[in-house]
Coordinates of C-alpha atoms and ligand atoms in Angstrom, one line a residue:
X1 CA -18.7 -10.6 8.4
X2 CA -17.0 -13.2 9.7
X3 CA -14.7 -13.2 13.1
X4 CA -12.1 -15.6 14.6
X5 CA -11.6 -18.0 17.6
X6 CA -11.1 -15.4 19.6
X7 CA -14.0 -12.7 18.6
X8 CA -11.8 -10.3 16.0
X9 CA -13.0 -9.9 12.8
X10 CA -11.9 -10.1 9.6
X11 CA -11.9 -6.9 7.7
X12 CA -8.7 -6.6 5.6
X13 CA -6.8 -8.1 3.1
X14 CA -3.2 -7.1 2.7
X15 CA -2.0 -8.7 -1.0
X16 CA 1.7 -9.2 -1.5
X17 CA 1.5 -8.9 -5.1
X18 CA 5.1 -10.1 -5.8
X19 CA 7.7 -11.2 -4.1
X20 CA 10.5 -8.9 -6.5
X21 CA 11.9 -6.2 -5.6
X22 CA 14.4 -2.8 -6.4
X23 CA 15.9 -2.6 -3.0
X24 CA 17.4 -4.8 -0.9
X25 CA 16.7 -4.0 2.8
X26 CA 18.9 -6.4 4.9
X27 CA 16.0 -6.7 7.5
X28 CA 13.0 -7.0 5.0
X29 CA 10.4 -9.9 6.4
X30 CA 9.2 -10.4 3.0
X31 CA 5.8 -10.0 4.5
X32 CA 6.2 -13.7 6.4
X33 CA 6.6 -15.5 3.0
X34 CA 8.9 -18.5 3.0
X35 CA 12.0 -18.9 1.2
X36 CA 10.9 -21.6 -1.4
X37 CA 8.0 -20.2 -2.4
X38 CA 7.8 -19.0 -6.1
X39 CA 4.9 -17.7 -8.7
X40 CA 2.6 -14.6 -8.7
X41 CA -1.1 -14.3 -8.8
X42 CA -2.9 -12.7 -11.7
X43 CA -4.6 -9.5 -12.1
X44 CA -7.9 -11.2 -12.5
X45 CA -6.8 -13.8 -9.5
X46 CA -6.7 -10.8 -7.2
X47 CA -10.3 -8.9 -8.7
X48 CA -11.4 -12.9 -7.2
X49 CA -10.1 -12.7 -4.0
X50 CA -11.2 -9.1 -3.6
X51 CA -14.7 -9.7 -4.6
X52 CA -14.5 -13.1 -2.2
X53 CA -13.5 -10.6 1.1
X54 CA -16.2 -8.0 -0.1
X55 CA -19.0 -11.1 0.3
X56 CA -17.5 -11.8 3.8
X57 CA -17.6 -8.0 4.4
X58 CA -13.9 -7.3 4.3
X59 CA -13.5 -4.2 2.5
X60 CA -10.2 -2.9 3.4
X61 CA -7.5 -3.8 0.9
X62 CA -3.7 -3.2 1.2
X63 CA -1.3 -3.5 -1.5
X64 CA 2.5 -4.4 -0.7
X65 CA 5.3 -7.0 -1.7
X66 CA 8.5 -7.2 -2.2
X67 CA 7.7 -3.7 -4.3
X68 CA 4.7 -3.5 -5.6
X69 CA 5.4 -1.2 -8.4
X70 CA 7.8 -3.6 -9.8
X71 CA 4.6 -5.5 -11.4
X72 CA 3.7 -3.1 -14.6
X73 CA 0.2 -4.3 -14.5
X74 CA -0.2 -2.5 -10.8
X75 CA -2.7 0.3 -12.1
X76 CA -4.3 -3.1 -13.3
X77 CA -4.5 -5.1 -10.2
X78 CA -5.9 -1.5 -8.3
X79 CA -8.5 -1.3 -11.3
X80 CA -9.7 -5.0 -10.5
X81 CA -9.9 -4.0 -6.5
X82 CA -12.4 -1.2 -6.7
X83 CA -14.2 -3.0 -9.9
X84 CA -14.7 -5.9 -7.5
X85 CA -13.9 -5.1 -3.8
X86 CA -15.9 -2.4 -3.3
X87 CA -13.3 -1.2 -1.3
X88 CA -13.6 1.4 2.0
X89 CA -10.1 1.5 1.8
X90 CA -7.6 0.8 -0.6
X91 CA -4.0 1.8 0.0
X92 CA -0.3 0.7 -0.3
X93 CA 3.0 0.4 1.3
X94 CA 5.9 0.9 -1.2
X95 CA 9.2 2.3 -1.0
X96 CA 8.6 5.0 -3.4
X97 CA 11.2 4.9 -5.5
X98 CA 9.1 4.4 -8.4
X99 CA 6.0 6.6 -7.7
X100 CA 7.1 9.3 -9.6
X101 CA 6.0 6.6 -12.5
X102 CA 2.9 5.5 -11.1
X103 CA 1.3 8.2 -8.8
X104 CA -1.1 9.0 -11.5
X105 CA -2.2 6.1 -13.1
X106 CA -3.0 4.5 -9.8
X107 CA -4.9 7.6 -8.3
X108 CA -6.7 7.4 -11.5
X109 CA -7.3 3.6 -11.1
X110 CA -8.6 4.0 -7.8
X111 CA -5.9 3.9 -4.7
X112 CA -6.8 6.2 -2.7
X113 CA -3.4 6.8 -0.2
X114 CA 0.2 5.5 0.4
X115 CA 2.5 4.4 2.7
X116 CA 6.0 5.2 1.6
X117 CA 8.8 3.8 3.8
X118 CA 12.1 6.2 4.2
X119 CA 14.2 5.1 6.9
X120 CA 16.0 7.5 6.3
X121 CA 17.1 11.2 5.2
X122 CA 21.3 10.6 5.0
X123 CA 22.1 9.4 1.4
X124 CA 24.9 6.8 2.9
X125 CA 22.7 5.9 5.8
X126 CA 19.6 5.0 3.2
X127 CA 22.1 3.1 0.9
X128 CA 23.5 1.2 3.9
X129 CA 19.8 0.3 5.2
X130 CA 18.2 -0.5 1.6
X131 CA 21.0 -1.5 -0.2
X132 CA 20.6 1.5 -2.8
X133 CA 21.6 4.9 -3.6
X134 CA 17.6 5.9 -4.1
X135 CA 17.1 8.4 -1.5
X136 CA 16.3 11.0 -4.2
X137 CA 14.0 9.2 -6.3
X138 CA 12.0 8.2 -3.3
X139 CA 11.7 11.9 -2.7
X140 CA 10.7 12.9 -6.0
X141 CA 7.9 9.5 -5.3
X142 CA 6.4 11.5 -2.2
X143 CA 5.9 14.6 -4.5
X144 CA 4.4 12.6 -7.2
X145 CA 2.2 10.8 -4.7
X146 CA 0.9 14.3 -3.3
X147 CA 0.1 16.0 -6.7
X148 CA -2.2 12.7 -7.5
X149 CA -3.5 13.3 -4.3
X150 CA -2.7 10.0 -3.1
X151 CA -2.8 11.4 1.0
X152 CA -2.9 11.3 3.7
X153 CA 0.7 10.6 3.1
X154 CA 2.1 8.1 6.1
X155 CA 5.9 7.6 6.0
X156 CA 7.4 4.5 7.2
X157 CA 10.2 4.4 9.5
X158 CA 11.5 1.4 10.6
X159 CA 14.0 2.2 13.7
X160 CA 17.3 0.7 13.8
X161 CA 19.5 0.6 16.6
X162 CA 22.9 2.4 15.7
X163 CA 21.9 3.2 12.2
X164 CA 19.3 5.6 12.1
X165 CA 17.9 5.8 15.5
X166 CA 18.9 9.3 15.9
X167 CA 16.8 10.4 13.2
X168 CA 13.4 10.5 14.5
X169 CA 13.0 14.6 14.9
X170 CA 14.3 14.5 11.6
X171 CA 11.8 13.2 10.4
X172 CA 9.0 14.3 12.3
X173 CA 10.4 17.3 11.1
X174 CA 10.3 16.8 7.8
X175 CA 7.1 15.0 8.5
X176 CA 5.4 18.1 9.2
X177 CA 7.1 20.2 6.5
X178 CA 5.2 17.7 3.6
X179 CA 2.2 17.2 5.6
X180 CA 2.5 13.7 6.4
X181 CA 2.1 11.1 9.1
X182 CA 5.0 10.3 10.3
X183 CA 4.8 5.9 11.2
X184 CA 7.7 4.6 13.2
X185 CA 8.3 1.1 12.8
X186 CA 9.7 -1.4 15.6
X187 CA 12.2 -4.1 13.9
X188 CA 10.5 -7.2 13.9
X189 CA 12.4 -10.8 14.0
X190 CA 11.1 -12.6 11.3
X191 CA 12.5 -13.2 7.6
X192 CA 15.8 -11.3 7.0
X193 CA 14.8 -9.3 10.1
X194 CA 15.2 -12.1 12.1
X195 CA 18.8 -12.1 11.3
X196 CA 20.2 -8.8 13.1
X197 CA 17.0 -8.8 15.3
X198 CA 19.9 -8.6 18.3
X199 CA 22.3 -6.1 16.8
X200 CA 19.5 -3.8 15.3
X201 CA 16.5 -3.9 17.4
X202 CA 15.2 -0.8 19.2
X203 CA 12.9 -1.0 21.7
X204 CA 9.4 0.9 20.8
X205 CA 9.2 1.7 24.5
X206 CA 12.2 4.0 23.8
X207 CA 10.5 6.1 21.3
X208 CA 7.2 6.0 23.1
X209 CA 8.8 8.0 25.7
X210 CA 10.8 10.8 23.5
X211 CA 7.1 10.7 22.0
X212 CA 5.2 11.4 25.1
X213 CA 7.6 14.3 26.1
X214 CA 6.7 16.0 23.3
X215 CA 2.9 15.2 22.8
X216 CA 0.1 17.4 23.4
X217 CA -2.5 14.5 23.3
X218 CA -1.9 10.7 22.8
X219 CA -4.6 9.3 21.1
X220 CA -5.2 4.8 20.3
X221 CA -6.0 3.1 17.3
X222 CA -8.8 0.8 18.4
X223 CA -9.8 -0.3 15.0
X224 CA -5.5 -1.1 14.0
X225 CA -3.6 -3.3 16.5
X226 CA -4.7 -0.5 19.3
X227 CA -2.1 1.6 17.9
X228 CA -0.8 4.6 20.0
X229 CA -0.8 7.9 18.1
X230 CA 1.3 11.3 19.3
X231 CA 0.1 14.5 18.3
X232 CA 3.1 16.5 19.1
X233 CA 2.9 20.2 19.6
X234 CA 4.3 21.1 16.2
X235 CA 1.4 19.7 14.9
X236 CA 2.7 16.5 13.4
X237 CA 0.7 12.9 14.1
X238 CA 3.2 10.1 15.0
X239 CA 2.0 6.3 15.1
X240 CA 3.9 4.2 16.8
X241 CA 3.9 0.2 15.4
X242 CA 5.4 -1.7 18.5
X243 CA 4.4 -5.2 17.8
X244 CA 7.3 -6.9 19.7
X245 CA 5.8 -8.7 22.3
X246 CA 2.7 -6.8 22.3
X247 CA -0.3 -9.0 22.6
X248 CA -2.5 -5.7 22.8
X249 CA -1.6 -5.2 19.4
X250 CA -2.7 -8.8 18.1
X251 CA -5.7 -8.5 20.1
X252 CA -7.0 -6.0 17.6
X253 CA -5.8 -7.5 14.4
X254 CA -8.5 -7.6 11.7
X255 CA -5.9 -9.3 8.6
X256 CA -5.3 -12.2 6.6
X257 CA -2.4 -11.8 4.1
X258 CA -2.3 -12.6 0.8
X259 CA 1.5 -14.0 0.1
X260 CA 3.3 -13.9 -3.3
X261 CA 2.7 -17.0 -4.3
X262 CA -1.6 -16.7 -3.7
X263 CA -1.2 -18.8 -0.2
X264 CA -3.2 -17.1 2.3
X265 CA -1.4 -16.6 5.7
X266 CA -3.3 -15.7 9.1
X267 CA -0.7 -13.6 10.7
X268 CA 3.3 -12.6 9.6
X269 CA 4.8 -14.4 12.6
X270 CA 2.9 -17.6 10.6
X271 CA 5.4 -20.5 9.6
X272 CA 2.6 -22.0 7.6
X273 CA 0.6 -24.3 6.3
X274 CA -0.5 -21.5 4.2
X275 CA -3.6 -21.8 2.6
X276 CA -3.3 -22.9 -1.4
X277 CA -6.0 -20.0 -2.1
X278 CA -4.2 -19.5 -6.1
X279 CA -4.2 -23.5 -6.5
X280 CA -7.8 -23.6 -5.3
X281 CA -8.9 -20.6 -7.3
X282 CA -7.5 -21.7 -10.3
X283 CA -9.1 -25.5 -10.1
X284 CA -12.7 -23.7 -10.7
X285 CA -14.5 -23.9 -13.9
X286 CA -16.0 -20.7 -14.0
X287 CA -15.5 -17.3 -12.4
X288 CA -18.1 -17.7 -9.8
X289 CA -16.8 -20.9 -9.0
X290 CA -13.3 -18.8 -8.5
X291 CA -15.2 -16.6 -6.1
X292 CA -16.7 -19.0 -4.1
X293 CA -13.0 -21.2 -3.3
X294 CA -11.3 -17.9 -2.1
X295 CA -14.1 -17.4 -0.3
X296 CA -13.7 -21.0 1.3
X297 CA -9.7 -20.6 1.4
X298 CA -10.3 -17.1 3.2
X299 CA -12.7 -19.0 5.7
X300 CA -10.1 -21.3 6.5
X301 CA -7.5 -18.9 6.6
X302 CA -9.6 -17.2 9.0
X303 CA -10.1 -20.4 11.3
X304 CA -6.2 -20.3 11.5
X305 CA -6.0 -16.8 13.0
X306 CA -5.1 -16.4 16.8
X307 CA -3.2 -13.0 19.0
X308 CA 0.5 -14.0 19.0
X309 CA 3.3 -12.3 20.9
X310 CA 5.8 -15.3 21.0
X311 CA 8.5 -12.5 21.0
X312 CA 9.1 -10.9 24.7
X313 CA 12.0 -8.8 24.7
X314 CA 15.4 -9.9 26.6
X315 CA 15.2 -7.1 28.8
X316 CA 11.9 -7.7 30.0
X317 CA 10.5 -4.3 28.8
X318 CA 6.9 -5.4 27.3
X319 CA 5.4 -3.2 24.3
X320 CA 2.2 -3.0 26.6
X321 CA 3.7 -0.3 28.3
X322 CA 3.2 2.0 25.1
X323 CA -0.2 2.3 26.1
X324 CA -2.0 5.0 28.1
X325 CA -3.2 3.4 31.5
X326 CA -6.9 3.9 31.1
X327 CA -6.9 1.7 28.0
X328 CA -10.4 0.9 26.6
X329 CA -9.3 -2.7 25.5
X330 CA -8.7 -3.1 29.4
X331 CA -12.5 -2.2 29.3
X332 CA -13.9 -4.8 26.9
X333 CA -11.2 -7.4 28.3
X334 CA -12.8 -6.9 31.5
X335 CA -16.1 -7.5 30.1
X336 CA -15.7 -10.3 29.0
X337 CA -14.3 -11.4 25.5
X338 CA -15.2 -15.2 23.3
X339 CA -12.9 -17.7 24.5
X340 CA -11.2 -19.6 21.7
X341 CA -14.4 -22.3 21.5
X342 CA -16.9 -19.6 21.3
X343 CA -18.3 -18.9 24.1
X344 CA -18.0 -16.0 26.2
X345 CA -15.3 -15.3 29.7
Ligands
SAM1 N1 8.6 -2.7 -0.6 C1 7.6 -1.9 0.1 C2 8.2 -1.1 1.2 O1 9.3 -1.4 1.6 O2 7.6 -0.2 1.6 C3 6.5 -2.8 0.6 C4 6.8 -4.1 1.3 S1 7.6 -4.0 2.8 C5 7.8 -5.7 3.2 C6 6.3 -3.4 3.9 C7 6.8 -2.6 5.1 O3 7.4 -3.4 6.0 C8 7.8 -1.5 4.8 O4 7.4 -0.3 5.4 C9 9.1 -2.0 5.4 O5 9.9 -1.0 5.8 C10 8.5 -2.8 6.5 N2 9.4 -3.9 7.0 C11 10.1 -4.8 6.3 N3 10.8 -5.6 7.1 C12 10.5 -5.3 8.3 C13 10.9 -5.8 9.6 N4 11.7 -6.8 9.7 N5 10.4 -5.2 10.7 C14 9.6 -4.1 10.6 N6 9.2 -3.6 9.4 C15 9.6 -4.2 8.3
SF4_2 FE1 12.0 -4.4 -0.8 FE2 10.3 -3.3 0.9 FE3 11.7 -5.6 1.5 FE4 12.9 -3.2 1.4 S1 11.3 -3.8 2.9 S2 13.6 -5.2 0.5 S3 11.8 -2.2 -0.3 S4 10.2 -5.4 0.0

């Protein structure tokens, strides 16, 4: 295993496998990928740099894009995972609407859950947020993904202020009606999310507390971003991902990301370099010698990877405050963690 600067290690890989996609969200962050950048791995160039993280002992793998079922060789690139990664974990965050297509093939392949974002249940308030009339089909996508048994379902809900923020009991509600977790999103400023970060934002801190009213027992993530968890009295789980200015949340991350283009990016507030992992992979002569330069480009995407919260909130109110007061990364920051050159506080 290998572990950063700053003592976290790595342990998953989250592959954008394109960059294309169905919808057209007008806050998407394309997963911190810049503008310019252009191409797509291969199937085979993803089996590499799945069998590279499993020799560093990184065997959680998640699949997103742009949309990740827009590639038709997706039941492909989940085959190459498992064949290679050896995965504990192997999952994906699409936006359902064509799942009804897939569900099968890819629980077949080898995926073992999905996250499906639905932002919201209103036809008009889903076409105005994605930027199509696919609320139904995304539906029919959670069914599908249930009789494949692709669960624990997780839905993701990314807040927005004046456009769907009044639909959180909604959805817990209907949360709990399909057995699902529901995961409530903060908006956060970078890509296209950048652009009505102002307008749109809501803070986390505001659901936090609708949350606590209602929870029976709040339970934290350790092992991802030290996320909060509500289990509410109606028996529905509801993660809260605050990352706006929440340095407790970088101070668990285990990720590098895998960008569109086969760059390797340490974190998705990141403005690059990226790594040229696809360029690097694709120079070797033979497939071991693939293996062994993601394996270097991973290392050195790892070297790049540091806690940031470069985004505190204009009104002052700081994500910490999601978490519950006796907080046991107080504990282990207390004790002591590796300062950035190694050495221990
Ligand atoms: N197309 C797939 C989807 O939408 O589920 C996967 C890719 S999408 C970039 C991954 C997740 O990030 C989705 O749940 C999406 O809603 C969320 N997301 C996109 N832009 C965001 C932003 N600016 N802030 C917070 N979450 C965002
Ligand atoms: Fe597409 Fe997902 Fe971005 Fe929406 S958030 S535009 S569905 S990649």
């Amino acid at each position: 295993m290998i572990f950063d600067r700053y003592g976290r290690p790595f342990a998953t890989l989250r592959i954008a496998v394109t960059r294309r996609c169905n919808f057209k969200c007008f806050f998407c962050h394309l997963e911190g990928a810049s503008e310019t950048s252009r191409g797509e791995l291969k199937t085979w160039e993803i089996g590499v740099l799945a069998e590279a993280s499993r020799r560093l002992e990184a065997r959680r793998f998640k699949l997103t894009g742009g949309e990740p079922l827009i590639r038709s060789d997706i039941a492909e690139i989940v085959g190459e995972i498992k064949h290679f990664g050896d995965p504990e974990d192997l999952s994906m965050t699409t936006n359902g609407s064509l799942l009804d297509r897939y569900a099968y093939r890819l629980a077949e392949a080898g995926l073992n859950r999905v996250n499906i974002s639905l932002h919201s249940l209103r036809g008009e308030v889903f076409r105005r947020i994605t930027g199509v009339d696919a609320l139904k089909s995304v539906l029919r996508g959670i069914e599908a993904a249930y009789d494949a048994g692709l669960t624990p379902i997780k839905l993701n809900y990314v807040v927005l202020k004046g456009l769907n923020d009044d639909e959180l009991w909604d959805l817990v509600e209907y949360a709990g009606r399909i057995n699902a977790r529901l995961q409530v999103i903060e908006l956060h400023p970078v890509g296209l999310g950048a652009v009505g970060f102002t307008k749109y934002h809501y803070p986390a801190t505001r659901i936090a507390r609708m949350l606590e009213e209602h929870a029976e027992k709040i339970i934290v993530r350790e092992e991802l971003h030290m996320r909060p968890i509500y289990r509410l009295s109606n028996g529905v789980e509801v993660e809260l991902v605050g990352p706006v200015g929440n340095y407790w949340f970088c101070s668990r991350c285990t990720r590098i990301r895998v960008l569109p283009d086969g760059s390797l990016s340490p974190c998705l507030n990141w403005k690059g370099p990226f790594i040229p992992a696809a360029e690097m992979i694709r120079r070797a002569k033979s497939r071991e010698e693939a293996v062994e330069k993601a394996m270097e480009a991973l290392i050195k995407a790892n070297r790049l990877r540091k806690p940031y919260y470069m985004f505190p909130l204009e009104d002052g109110s700081p994500s910490l405050q999601l978490l519950p007061r006796r907080n046991p990364w107080l504990k282990s920051f207390r004790l002591g963690l590796p300062k950035p050159d190694g050495r221990l506080a």
